[in-house]
Structure formats: C-alpha cells, structure tokens
C-alpha cells in the first residue's frame, strides 16, 4: 500500500494545524460564518440536518487494518459508534462537533488520512475498482495511477477553483466495476491490436440532474502521458466550463453543448501547445509509487482446497455465501471476499465501530492487511486464502456481516437521504430497508439473480439511481415523499441511463412495485438471462403494464 | 382540539456542536421545538431573523432560517416533514438524536 513520504506527511500535518486555528478563530468570533464556511468545506466538514458531517477521503477505496481501526476509534470516540461508507468509496460521520474536528483530523493524520478535497469545486477523491490488484480479469492494478493522480490533483493551484466539482474514476479491468463512464473523467486500461497497454480517456459522464454517458476523447493514451493529457482536459474545462449557472457547470454540460468533436479538438490543441513536454518526472514518480503497490507475497497454492470444498458441502449457508460473496482472484488458492454491509433491514453502508474492528482484524490476519471500500457501499477483503475463507465467514457471521446477498436484490445502494442530508427531498434508507425485507428470503434472491437497485433521496443522485438496473428517486411532491422508478440503467462497460417507467409512488407502495417489476422479469426472462439483459431485450412495456395496468 | 395557530419558527444549528436549536420567546436557543416562539405576524418573523443574525455574529449558531409551523394544543408541529425529522432525529435510528434525548418534538416525521 502507498505510504506517505515526508512531503505528504508534512502537508497533512500543516493542514490540520491550520484548520485547528481556523476553527478556534471561528468559535472566538474572529472569523465570520462567510469566511469560515469555505474553510471547513475544504476540510470535508459539512453542516447536515442534525449536526456537522465529516467526510473522510479513502483514496481509491484502499485501507490498511490500522486505518480501519482508526476509523472505528473515531466512530466510537467522537461520533455515535458508527460510520457510513459512501458511493464515493469514502466514509462519513454524521454526528461531528466543530469543537472536536481538529482532534479528529489529527487522529486521521496519525494514520496517513485526511478529509482534504472531499468537498468543493476541486478534483475529488479518485475512485477505482474495489477488486484492484486482485481481480482475475485485470490487466494491471490501476491504483498506482490513482495515487499519481491524487498527488497531482491535491491542492493543485490551477485546479482548486474549477467551475464545479470534478470526479475521476479508473479501471484496470475490462469488466468495469468503477463506473468510469459516469464520471467527469473515466480512464480504462486496455490493450491495442499490437498488445500494448494504454488508457482510454473518457470525458463528460455524470449523474445528478443531467445524467450523461462519457465520450471517448482518446482511444489509447500511453501511460506516461496521462498527467499532461489530463492537464489539457482540465485547462479546456477551466477555460470554457460555465460559471454562471451551477447546474450547467459540470464538464459533461460543456462536452455535450459544444459536441464531442469540438471538445476533443480543443483538448488536442491544448495538448499540442506543449509538444515537447517531458514526462520523465511523471514516469519516475509512477515507478516510485508502483513499488508501494507491489503484489503481496502470495504463496504458491493449489487451486483446489479439499477442506474448503468440504465446508461448502457440509454447511449450506457457507456454501451459498461463498457462491455469492466471493470472486475469482488472479492467484490460485486465493479469493476475493466481499463483505455485504446490507444485512436484511439494515442501513446500506453503515458499519459500527465494532464491525470495523472485526473487519480490520480479519484483514490483518487473512488479507495481507488490506481492505477496500466499494462504491456499492460494501467492504472487500481482497486476498484471502481459500483455506481461510471458512474461518473468515464464521467471524463475519458472529457480527452480522455475513449476509450472502452480494450483487443480489438485497445489495441496495442508498444515499443517506432525508434522514441525514440537508439537500435531500425524500428519505432513501427506509425504502431500501423495506425492499430488503420484502426480498429477505435468500433462495428467492438467488432465483432472481444479479440485479442492482439504486436509491437516491434527491436529484443529485448520490445513490446512483440513474445507473441502477432499477433506480429509485425520492422527490417531494407538495410536502409528501414520492418516488420515481427508472429501469435499464447500468454503470458497467455497457453503461446506460435508466428511463422513467411512469408516474411515481408513495413510499409504502414502492416495495410492491419493485416486486411486480421483478416478477415480470422472472416470467419473461430467457433461461440464464439477467435482469438488465431481459429489460434491454423486451423494453419497458411489459413492466409498465404490470405496474400500471390494474390501476 | 383547538384550531391550530399558524406561523413561523426560527431554527439553526449550534455552532460548536451542530445541535439543532430553535429560538425561544426569551431570545435563547433551545434544543426542543416546543420551547420555540411561533411568529404569527411577518413583523414578528422579521424580529426573529434579526435576532438570529446577531447570534450568528456572536458565534452562537449557524445555518439559521425560518420554517412554517403550527401550534396544536400547545405543541408546535412543523408543516414540512423535513423539519419534523429535524425535531426528532433520523427516522431510521430512533436511538439517536433528540428522540433519544428527551428533547423531541411531539409529532411524528411522517404518518405511515
């Protein structure tokens, strides 16, 4: 894993001291609210519905056991014993006091963490595949590039006051688990006809009130040119991006207003303006960073582990969990363990301090000290020996962390919604809980198969509803919550934006509506066909009929 | 039940810890909505605005605004469910927030 160098460490410590001083000056009245607000936001401290909320950056979703232990400590000492893992692979604390915040930032700095650039019109936390460095289908671990981009974008003076916030996602695998096509910039590693690895650069994707799929501006960019090329993109955006209207300020609007061709030529022209730009610094830095992401010392193991196979047969619950919650590792004898933070009726993405400690300890003992946060609000142990999986499962089970629903209907993405968020127009968590209870039967979930239900409590779409196979958007209709359902969204390599099915529903009607949609799918699917494929084959009409015909 | 009186309540978050607070007749900030003063006239609401702005300057509170509410049998009910959630705490964690601290408002966030 990446370790801070002296510059990183000093910079984070200075920033913490600076914030301590700023908070004290606000509390003493020396700073006005107008002066202080942007300062606290630059350090990830928001004011939410019930209290302050602190958003902590987890670069590319990677954590060490020690860092996870510290997150648990913060949850117990300064919050209410839990934290919320977000769709940006970060963690948020919901009950933070301003007067404690500097101490919390110091506790984060102690384990090489911070909350910088988790807010504001800057380049936010770079996100990636939560199976990076472990997945069987991966070309290369994308995290060294993620770290390079983090260092490049941290406090970059030219890109600290962009027209609007800016999100970059990267994937090193052909199966996109990082939703790169719905980010401001998406990067995808792939091989060209000659077998050389290079990056497809996609720009202008996004969700929110104007969801869009990114367009490709470069098919195959050599890795050493990534930083200067991204710089060219940022400059074009900084120059032409709209600042007159917040809702039209994201790069997606620019790309789609002037058109992909024009945008591409602007970027290439800007890039060509520095034709002999040397990339030696980037190359040297990337090589240095890559060392920190060297693969752990995997043992040479057999692909077949008799006691593991036996345990699966002996204990059906374990067998089911292995089938749903583990994924192919690129090293024989290892697997990727996906810990669902979606136990039936629980709050998606929430984990108690105790659960965080359990997961941290498991990572330390069984996964080379590493954990990942996924954008679907789950936790991953990336490198577990097959012979250890049963022990891991037993421990998870004892702490309500062994729900066997990874990727199934109960594995719902939900933003905090009106229960916590001051921007929300409706609650999203209770809807996810009700749906999860409706489909509590594990067998039923397996029968339905792979499906993504995503719920947002407002048009800003933190719950990724536009790219849910089934998306649910909570709105306020004359002071009452009501919910719009979309179908056919996807954040994969075949990304698409869902379309609204018809009139919305009251909250209590949503679980039944979802059941009707699922039943319609089951009735009409071809053998082995997943929900999204069925929808793409038959279109919305049969679902509309099932939902609205009787009414 | 008497006819509800309709008006506006001034709310904010306490600066040092973020706690949701409401402005009372005495001009102090209370954690309980039932302590709040209900401004029945625009002038009264304006006076609350002025008082709130002073307290923002005086570093007592932040994020001040007025919301519509009514008084029913001596209890104050926010008209919008968002504000009712703020008088209680998260509906999904009834063990947290005002509803767990004896400072809750008297009305449910939403009628299920």
XYZ file of C-alpha atoms in Angstrom:
663
model
C 0.000 0.000 0.000
C 1.002 3.563 -0.521
C 2.880 5.138 2.373
C 3.175 8.849 2.901
C 6.511 10.367 2.110
C 7.855 13.299 4.119
C 6.040 15.803 1.880
C 2.661 14.103 2.241
C 3.071 13.884 5.991
C 4.129 17.471 6.449
C 1.401 18.764 4.193
C -1.365 16.925 6.051
C 0.001 17.944 9.460
C 0.215 21.585 8.406
C -3.293 21.464 7.072
C -4.596 20.009 10.354
C -2.858 22.702 12.394
C -4.225 25.320 10.043
C -7.768 24.011 10.491
C -7.373 23.916 14.276
C -6.516 27.590 14.184
C -9.384 28.403 11.813
C -11.958 26.561 13.957
C -10.719 28.322 17.080
C -10.934 31.672 15.348
C -14.491 30.925 14.223
C -15.516 29.860 17.727
C -13.989 33.024 19.165
C -15.757 35.166 16.591
C -12.621 36.315 14.841
C -13.792 34.673 11.618
C -17.296 35.265 10.292
C -19.503 32.440 9.090
C -18.990 33.557 5.474
C -15.239 33.395 5.953
C -15.270 30.088 7.777
C -17.714 28.089 5.682
C -15.431 27.573 2.657
C -12.566 26.709 5.005
C -14.475 23.959 6.789
C -15.792 22.615 3.481
C -12.241 22.385 2.140
C -11.624 20.059 5.077
C -14.668 17.900 4.450
C -16.824 19.345 7.234
C -20.423 19.868 6.118
C -23.445 21.064 8.050
C -26.187 18.479 7.714
C -29.687 18.011 9.036
C -28.874 17.106 12.646
C -25.231 18.043 13.090
C -21.949 18.516 11.260
C -20.888 15.707 8.958
C -17.239 14.878 8.303
C -16.397 13.194 5.022
C -13.064 11.396 5.149
C -11.186 10.568 1.955
C -10.265 6.947 1.325
C -8.054 7.241 -1.764
C -9.136 4.678 -4.392
C -11.044 2.934 -1.588
C -7.952 1.257 -0.123
C -7.425 0.950 3.635
C -4.951 -0.795 5.908
C -6.091 -2.564 9.075
C -4.550 0.195 11.121
C -6.506 2.832 9.230
C -9.762 0.903 9.606
C -9.059 0.596 13.331
C -8.615 4.342 13.490
C -11.916 4.907 11.655
C -13.563 2.704 14.307
C -11.851 4.671 17.075
C -13.142 7.952 15.623
C -16.662 6.488 15.331
C -16.633 5.459 18.993
C -14.834 8.450 20.481
C -16.276 11.390 18.545
C -19.351 10.073 16.771
C -22.183 7.735 17.836
C -20.370 4.453 17.339
C -20.774 4.078 13.601
C -19.852 5.451 10.208
C -21.371 5.438 6.741
C -19.390 4.135 3.749
C -20.347 6.103 0.669
C -20.750 5.624 -3.059
C -17.510 7.597 -3.486
C -15.599 4.911 -1.535
C -15.284 7.360 1.378
C -16.618 7.316 4.932
C -18.888 9.902 6.535
C -19.522 10.551 10.204
C -22.938 12.003 10.977
C -22.677 13.493 14.454
C -19.484 15.512 14.494
C -18.887 18.538 16.687
C -16.997 21.502 15.309
C -15.050 21.761 18.530
C -13.777 18.150 18.088
C -12.981 18.327 14.391
C -9.330 19.362 14.625
C -8.668 16.456 17.008
C -10.359 14.090 14.566
C -8.290 15.412 11.660
C -5.186 14.869 13.795
C -6.291 11.282 14.530
C -6.687 10.786 10.782
C -3.293 12.328 10.056
C -1.770 9.891 12.565
C -2.691 7.082 10.159
C -1.944 8.994 6.948
C -5.535 10.010 6.258
C -7.373 13.294 5.844
C -10.564 14.943 4.641
C -9.000 17.285 2.091
C -10.816 17.745 -1.234
C -13.850 15.783 -0.128
C -15.850 18.913 -0.869
C -15.593 21.995 -3.054
C -15.032 22.667 -6.737
C -11.824 20.716 -6.990
C -10.721 17.253 -8.116
C -12.257 14.878 -5.578
C -11.123 11.509 -4.315
C -10.086 9.316 -7.255
C -12.145 6.137 -7.245
C -11.418 2.762 -8.755
C -12.254 -0.916 -8.971
C -12.618 -2.285 -5.425
C -11.024 -5.522 -6.658
C -7.933 -3.706 -7.948
C -4.784 -5.786 -7.643
C -6.808 -8.937 -7.008
C -9.315 -9.449 -9.823
C -8.738 -12.340 -12.224
C -9.775 -10.241 -15.230
C -7.426 -7.344 -14.532
C -4.757 -6.128 -16.976
C -2.936 -4.159 -14.279
C -3.584 -2.685 -10.845
C -4.960 0.829 -11.510
C -4.066 2.171 -8.058
C -0.552 3.442 -8.843
C -2.156 5.678 -11.458
C -4.831 6.567 -8.901
C -2.136 7.617 -6.453
C -0.269 9.571 -9.134
C -3.475 11.441 -9.930
C -4.128 12.013 -6.242
C -0.727 13.586 -5.774
C -1.044 15.607 -8.943
C -4.522 16.896 -8.063
C -4.006 17.528 -4.340
C -4.053 21.287 -3.772
C -3.164 21.850 -7.414
C -3.393 25.648 -7.570
C -4.664 25.702 -11.142
C -7.454 23.225 -10.399
C -8.619 24.296 -6.934
C -11.333 26.633 -8.186
C -12.910 24.787 -11.067
C -16.370 25.723 -12.358
C -17.695 22.770 -10.338
C -16.575 19.601 -8.528
C -14.660 17.053 -10.571
C -14.591 13.282 -10.237
C -12.166 10.832 -11.814
C -12.624 7.053 -11.871
C -10.227 4.466 -13.248
C -10.344 0.782 -14.070
C -7.609 -1.668 -14.970
C -10.048 -4.411 -15.967
C -12.334 -4.912 -18.974
C -15.318 -5.537 -16.695
C -15.885 -2.046 -15.373
C -16.645 -2.081 -11.647
C -15.689 1.559 -11.163
C -18.475 3.180 -13.214
C -15.913 5.106 -15.279
C -18.438 6.157 -17.931
C -20.479 8.192 -15.464
C -17.583 10.278 -14.149
C -16.170 13.616 -15.279
C -13.134 11.687 -16.461
C -13.095 7.917 -16.783
C -9.907 6.002 -17.528
C -9.885 2.436 -18.794
C -6.756 0.377 -19.283
C -6.822 -1.886 -22.321
C -4.554 -3.437 -24.936
C -4.460 -2.336 -28.567
C -4.088 -4.603 -31.587
C -0.337 -4.753 -31.008
C -0.891 -5.925 -27.452
C 0.369 -2.688 -25.885
C -1.399 -1.469 -22.750
C -2.776 2.070 -22.851
C -5.586 4.184 -21.423
C -8.896 5.042 -22.994
C -9.745 8.545 -21.817
C -13.440 9.276 -21.454
C -14.843 12.676 -20.536
C -18.188 14.190 -19.678
C -20.036 11.402 -17.955
C -22.014 12.068 -14.824
C -25.228 11.636 -12.919
C -27.076 14.323 -10.976
C -29.858 16.289 -12.620
C -28.378 15.828 -16.109
C -27.159 12.236 -16.379
C -24.796 11.537 -19.264
C -22.502 8.825 -20.533
C -18.918 9.936 -21.124
C -17.485 10.269 -24.615
C -14.076 8.932 -25.594
C -11.524 11.626 -26.378
C -8.513 9.325 -26.730
C -8.703 5.632 -27.500
C -5.273 4.602 -26.355
C -3.078 7.019 -24.450
C 0.380 5.890 -23.296
C 0.531 5.796 -19.513
C 3.366 8.311 -19.222
C 1.215 10.933 -20.981
C -1.722 10.650 -18.574
C -0.910 13.618 -16.373
C -0.099 16.136 -19.144
C -3.112 14.955 -21.139
C -5.456 15.276 -18.163
C -3.960 18.694 -17.577
C -5.019 19.675 -21.087
C -8.567 18.463 -20.383
C -8.694 20.397 -17.117
C -7.459 23.554 -18.846
C -10.115 23.363 -21.533
C -12.717 22.849 -18.805
C -11.353 25.640 -16.650
C -11.443 27.997 -19.614
C -14.800 27.110 -21.202
C -16.762 25.497 -18.362
C -19.744 27.618 -17.321
C -19.527 29.518 -14.073
C -22.781 31.464 -14.485
C -25.072 28.564 -13.623
C -24.198 25.906 -11.069
C -26.467 23.404 -12.776
C -24.634 23.794 -16.069
C -21.126 23.973 -14.696
C -20.032 20.337 -14.812
C -17.762 19.279 -17.656
C -20.486 16.998 -19.051
C -22.518 20.070 -19.998
C -19.547 21.612 -21.800
C -18.752 18.395 -23.662
C -22.318 17.919 -24.761
C -23.007 21.587 -25.555
C -20.029 22.029 -27.870
C -20.066 18.408 -29.002
C -17.550 15.628 -28.573
C -15.662 16.503 -31.772
C -15.141 20.139 -30.846
C -14.227 19.255 -27.281
C -11.722 16.680 -28.491
C -10.086 19.150 -30.881
C -9.860 21.772 -28.112
C -8.148 19.249 -25.842
C -5.779 18.073 -28.567
C -4.947 21.680 -29.463
C -4.216 22.469 -25.838
C -2.149 19.309 -25.539
C -0.214 20.131 -28.704
C 0.648 23.526 -27.289
C 3.208 21.739 -25.138
C 4.550 19.403 -27.803
C 7.863 18.538 -26.242
C 6.614 18.340 -22.716
C 8.790 15.813 -20.975
C 7.066 13.171 -18.916
C 10.199 11.998 -17.117
C 9.015 13.304 -13.759
C 5.684 11.505 -14.068
C 7.412 8.303 -15.148
C 9.865 8.375 -12.271
C 7.122 9.171 -9.781
C 4.851 6.450 -11.136
C 7.679 3.925 -10.837
C 8.279 5.025 -7.249
C 4.571 4.789 -6.386
C 4.139 1.428 -8.131
C 6.633 -0.119 -5.694
C 4.204 0.557 -2.859
C 1.559 -1.384 -4.691
C 3.760 -4.385 -5.346
C 1.613 -7.524 -5.017
C 1.724 -9.083 -1.556
C 3.781 -12.238 -1.103
C 1.274 -14.754 -2.312
C 2.060 -18.372 -1.550
C 2.124 -20.969 -4.256
C -1.101 -22.810 -3.572
C -3.310 -25.330 -5.200
C -6.462 -24.181 -6.925
C -8.296 -26.995 -5.217
C -8.512 -26.936 -1.436
C -10.279 -30.044 -0.099
C -11.272 -28.657 3.301
C -12.799 -25.577 1.625
C -14.827 -27.719 -0.779
C -15.895 -29.923 2.112
C -17.012 -26.995 4.248
C -19.160 -25.673 1.398
C -20.923 -29.007 1.108
C -21.303 -29.503 4.819
C -22.693 -26.061 5.594
C -25.230 -24.861 3.048
C -25.238 -21.286 4.393
C -21.493 -21.090 3.973
C -21.772 -22.573 0.501
C -24.341 -20.001 -0.511
C -22.262 -17.141 0.867
C -19.158 -18.369 -0.983
C -21.144 -18.602 -4.206
C -22.479 -15.067 -3.927
C -19.856 -13.141 -1.975
C -16.509 -14.356 -3.255
C -14.943 -13.577 -6.607
C -12.156 -15.000 -8.736
C -8.655 -13.954 -7.685
C -5.790 -13.811 -10.155
C -3.656 -16.053 -7.929
C -4.505 -19.732 -7.452
C -5.629 -20.674 -3.974
C -6.862 -17.149 -3.140
C -10.221 -15.469 -3.417
C -11.765 -12.021 -3.066
C -14.164 -11.800 -0.128
C -16.965 -9.256 -0.452
C -18.464 -8.285 2.893
C -22.032 -7.102 2.454
C -22.937 -4.093 4.593
C -26.553 -4.789 3.637
C -27.897 -7.238 6.195
C -31.662 -7.536 5.834
C -33.375 -4.416 7.127
C -30.101 -2.639 7.947
C -28.845 0.681 6.629
C -26.760 0.303 3.435
C -23.132 1.258 4.033
C -23.373 1.716 7.800
C -20.893 -0.141 9.997
C -20.455 0.062 13.741
C -17.077 0.704 15.333
C -17.103 -2.924 16.464
C -17.807 -4.181 12.940
C -14.996 -2.009 11.584
C -12.616 -3.531 14.114
C -13.720 -7.052 13.203
C -13.104 -6.350 9.520
C -9.757 -4.697 10.299
C -8.637 -7.722 12.306
C -9.732 -10.108 9.583
C -7.757 -8.096 7.045
C -4.707 -8.183 9.251
C -4.860 -11.940 9.759
C -6.180 -13.128 6.432
C -5.834 -10.479 3.712
C -2.319 -9.030 3.834
C -3.546 -6.152 5.968
C -5.733 -4.718 3.219
C -9.364 -3.677 2.923
C -11.307 -1.928 0.212
C -14.431 0.155 0.207
C -16.615 -0.421 -2.846
C -18.760 2.240 -4.473
C -21.691 -0.061 -3.788
C -21.048 0.583 -0.076
C -19.569 -2.788 0.790
C -16.173 -3.778 2.190
C -13.748 -6.095 0.433
C -11.002 -8.355 1.766
C -9.039 -8.600 -1.476
C -6.650 -11.502 -0.871
C -7.993 -14.354 1.253
C -6.639 -17.910 1.061
C -9.323 -20.428 0.179
C -8.238 -22.434 3.209
C -9.042 -19.401 5.448
C -12.412 -18.483 3.963
C -14.452 -20.566 6.388
C -12.772 -19.002 9.422
C -13.361 -15.541 7.974
C -17.021 -16.335 7.371
C -17.556 -17.623 10.920
C -16.155 -14.411 12.338
C -18.229 -12.248 9.983
C -21.343 -14.222 10.832
C -20.888 -13.531 14.520
C -21.033 -9.795 13.775
C -23.948 -9.609 11.343
C -21.561 -9.211 8.412
C -22.163 -12.461 6.556
C -25.270 -11.611 4.515
C -24.997 -13.723 1.357
C -26.545 -11.113 -0.933
C -23.584 -9.559 -2.735
C -24.770 -8.384 -6.162
C -28.307 -9.606 -5.467
C -31.536 -7.746 -4.908
C -30.751 -7.031 -1.231
C -27.422 -5.395 -2.100
C -29.002 -1.969 -2.494
C -27.140 1.315 -2.899
C -28.804 4.106 -0.929
C -27.652 7.626 -0.127
C -28.318 8.954 3.418
C -31.409 10.786 2.130
C -33.640 12.958 4.256
C -32.756 11.055 7.405
C -29.412 12.875 7.448
C -28.850 15.035 4.391
C -29.821 18.678 4.164
C -30.052 18.538 0.353
C -32.441 15.583 0.290
C -36.019 15.830 -0.929
C -37.080 12.433 0.446
C -35.783 9.592 2.568
C -33.970 6.777 0.820
C -32.825 4.482 3.647
C -36.334 3.381 4.754
C -37.163 2.491 1.138
C -34.048 0.325 0.896
C -34.871 -1.325 4.219
C -38.421 -2.104 3.156
C -37.270 -3.585 -0.167
C -34.597 -5.613 1.582
C -37.201 -7.035 3.973
C -39.548 -7.797 1.094
C -36.835 -9.897 -0.529
C -35.389 -11.291 2.689
C -35.684 -14.891 1.507
C -32.181 -15.864 0.419
C -33.430 -18.508 -2.017
C -35.731 -16.017 -3.676
C -32.818 -13.577 -4.036
C -30.723 -16.232 -5.739
C -33.558 -17.174 -8.004
C -33.827 -13.543 -9.118
C -30.069 -13.346 -9.695
C -27.815 -10.374 -10.400
C -29.680 -7.088 -10.126
C -28.786 -3.616 -8.924
C -31.303 -1.446 -7.132
C -30.016 2.082 -6.506
C -31.861 4.715 -4.474
C -31.256 8.465 -4.264
C -33.083 10.872 -1.969
C -32.713 13.776 -4.390
C -31.833 14.676 -7.957
C -28.129 14.980 -7.108
C -28.044 11.184 -7.404
C -25.503 10.217 -4.734
C -27.404 6.916 -4.639
C -26.617 6.373 -8.361
C -30.285 5.811 -9.249
C -29.712 6.688 -12.927
C -27.428 3.668 -13.348
C -29.365 1.185 -11.239
C -30.936 -1.651 -13.189
C -33.850 -0.481 -11.112
C -33.404 3.111 -9.998
C -35.495 4.866 -7.378
C -35.505 8.635 -6.974
C -37.152 10.215 -3.941
C -38.838 13.566 -4.544
C -41.016 15.998 -2.660
C -44.495 16.408 -4.082
C -46.338 19.134 -2.183
C -44.705 18.225 1.085
C -45.070 14.466 0.662
C -42.408 11.976 -0.298
C -42.914 10.251 -3.614
C -40.696 8.005 -5.641
C -39.927 7.737 -9.345
C -38.819 4.392 -10.721
C -36.406 4.060 -13.631
C -35.372 0.879 -15.414
C -32.423 -0.127 -17.548
C -29.586 1.888 -16.057
C -26.097 0.447 -15.818
C -22.690 1.680 -14.693
C -20.764 -1.139 -16.352
C -18.685 -1.077 -19.545
C -22.061 -1.080 -21.334
C -23.267 1.906 -19.353
C -26.724 3.340 -19.827
C -29.026 5.804 -18.116
C -32.300 4.383 -16.859
C -35.624 5.633 -18.213
C -38.573 6.647 -16.083
C -41.229 3.989 -16.173
C -44.273 6.098 -15.370
C -45.961 8.015 -12.572
C -44.297 7.870 -9.147
C -45.338 6.039 -5.998
C -45.814 6.801 -2.342
C -43.083 5.314 -0.167
C -45.191 2.444 1.163
C -46.109 1.420 -2.388
C -42.513 1.107 -3.590
C -41.666 -2.423 -2.344
C -44.745 -3.877 -4.054
C -43.925 -2.013 -7.231
C -40.400 -3.431 -7.185
C -41.799 -6.904 -6.627
C -44.074 -6.549 -9.644
C -41.109 -5.486 -11.764
C -39.061 -8.432 -10.547
C -41.922 -10.880 -11.075
C -42.426 -9.597 -14.600
C -38.763 -10.175 -15.296
C -38.876 -13.714 -13.912
C -41.897 -14.509 -16.052
C -40.359 -13.174 -19.255
C -36.671 -13.961 -18.948
C -34.912 -16.489 -21.133
C -33.031 -19.221 -19.277
C -29.974 -17.760 -17.594
C -30.787 -14.209 -18.683
C -30.041 -11.468 -16.142
C -32.476 -8.667 -15.371
C -30.707 -5.998 -17.398
C -30.440 -8.212 -20.490
C -34.116 -9.056 -20.293
C -35.011 -5.391 -19.981
C -32.807 -4.494 -22.931
C -34.408 -7.245 -24.992
C -38.072 -6.622 -24.181
C -38.096 -2.924 -23.309
C -40.214 -1.115 -20.723
C -43.697 -2.003 -21.988
C -44.290 -5.308 -20.130
C -43.081 -3.660 -16.905
C -45.362 -0.681 -17.441
C -48.282 -2.989 -17.961
C -47.518 -4.932 -14.814
C -47.218 -1.766 -12.747
C -49.936 0.459 -14.113
C -52.450 -1.702 -15.969
C -54.518 -2.657 -12.950
C -54.573 0.889 -11.570
C -58.557 20.081 19.520
C -58.305 23.819 19.208
C -57.819 25.482 15.818
C -54.089 25.441 15.044
C -52.285 28.759 15.062
C -50.044 29.056 12.022
C -46.760 30.876 11.945
C -43.014 30.526 11.603
C -40.244 29.156 13.787
C -36.591 30.222 13.662
C -34.133 27.366 13.651
C -30.363 26.946 13.410
C -27.549 24.596 14.294
C -25.497 25.410 17.366
C -22.091 26.495 16.136
C -19.842 24.473 18.421
C -21.561 21.093 18.144
C -24.121 21.370 15.335
C -27.125 20.528 17.549
C -30.462 21.600 16.022
C -31.886 24.522 18.014
C -34.953 26.772 17.972
C -35.281 30.389 19.024
C -37.448 30.953 22.112
C -39.507 33.922 23.231
C -36.761 34.782 25.690
C -34.305 35.020 22.789
C -32.283 31.985 23.726
C -31.809 28.833 21.661
C -33.488 25.655 22.859
C -32.983 22.075 21.680
C -36.752 21.494 21.920
C -39.148 22.785 19.321
C -41.889 23.142 21.929
C -39.853 25.890 23.591
C -39.803 27.860 20.332
C -41.635 31.083 19.768
C -44.119 30.883 16.903
C -44.069 34.121 14.942
C -47.642 34.751 13.885
C -47.007 38.027 12.042
C -44.435 38.974 9.402
C -43.062 41.606 11.808
C -42.511 39.005 14.486
C -40.754 36.781 11.956
C -38.539 39.693 10.928
C -37.621 40.239 14.568
C -36.600 36.584 14.830
C -34.480 36.985 11.693
C -32.723 39.945 13.209
C -32.092 38.184 16.474
C -30.783 35.101 14.627
C -28.357 37.184 12.574
C -26.986 38.717 15.768
C -26.390 35.266 17.190
C -24.651 34.133 14.025
C -22.302 37.080 14.507
C -21.982 36.307 18.175
C -20.836 32.768 17.241
C -23.741 31.029 18.968
C -25.387 29.451 15.935
C -25.051 28.848 12.219
C -27.369 27.979 9.323
C -30.370 29.990 10.536
C -33.705 30.006 8.716
C -37.451 30.278 9.309
C -39.832 27.415 8.641
C -43.614 27.154 8.611
C -45.223 25.594 11.653
C -48.446 25.455 13.597
C -49.334 25.184 17.261
C -51.754 22.401 18.140
C -52.819 22.052 21.766
C -49.736 23.895 22.908
C -47.335 21.760 20.853
C -45.532 23.009 17.783
C -45.751 20.983 14.587
C -43.544 21.789 11.605
C -45.568 21.720 8.410
C -42.886 20.010 6.318
C -41.636 16.507 7.172
C -38.042 17.667 6.714
C -38.409 19.974 9.690
C -40.233 17.338 11.705
C -37.282 14.995 11.115
C -35.035 17.744 12.473
C -37.112 17.914 15.657
C -36.656 14.171 16.214
C -33.541 12.697 14.654
C -33.161 10.101 11.869
C -36.338 8.040 11.373
C -34.101 5.028 10.772
C -32.156 5.414 14.039
C -34.670 6.201 16.751
C -31.931 5.501 19.286
C -30.187 8.702 18.181
C -30.869 12.418 18.160
C -33.498 14.370 20.035
C -35.917 11.430 20.104
C -33.402 9.595 22.298
C -32.513 12.567 24.488
C -35.896 13.690 25.789
C -35.871 16.795 23.593
C -38.059 15.503 20.756
C -40.958 17.301 19.168
C -44.431 15.874 19.737
C -45.259 14.964 16.134
C -44.146 12.017 14.022
C -41.960 12.767 10.998
C -44.417 11.098 8.633
C -47.703 9.316 9.102
C -47.074 5.739 7.973
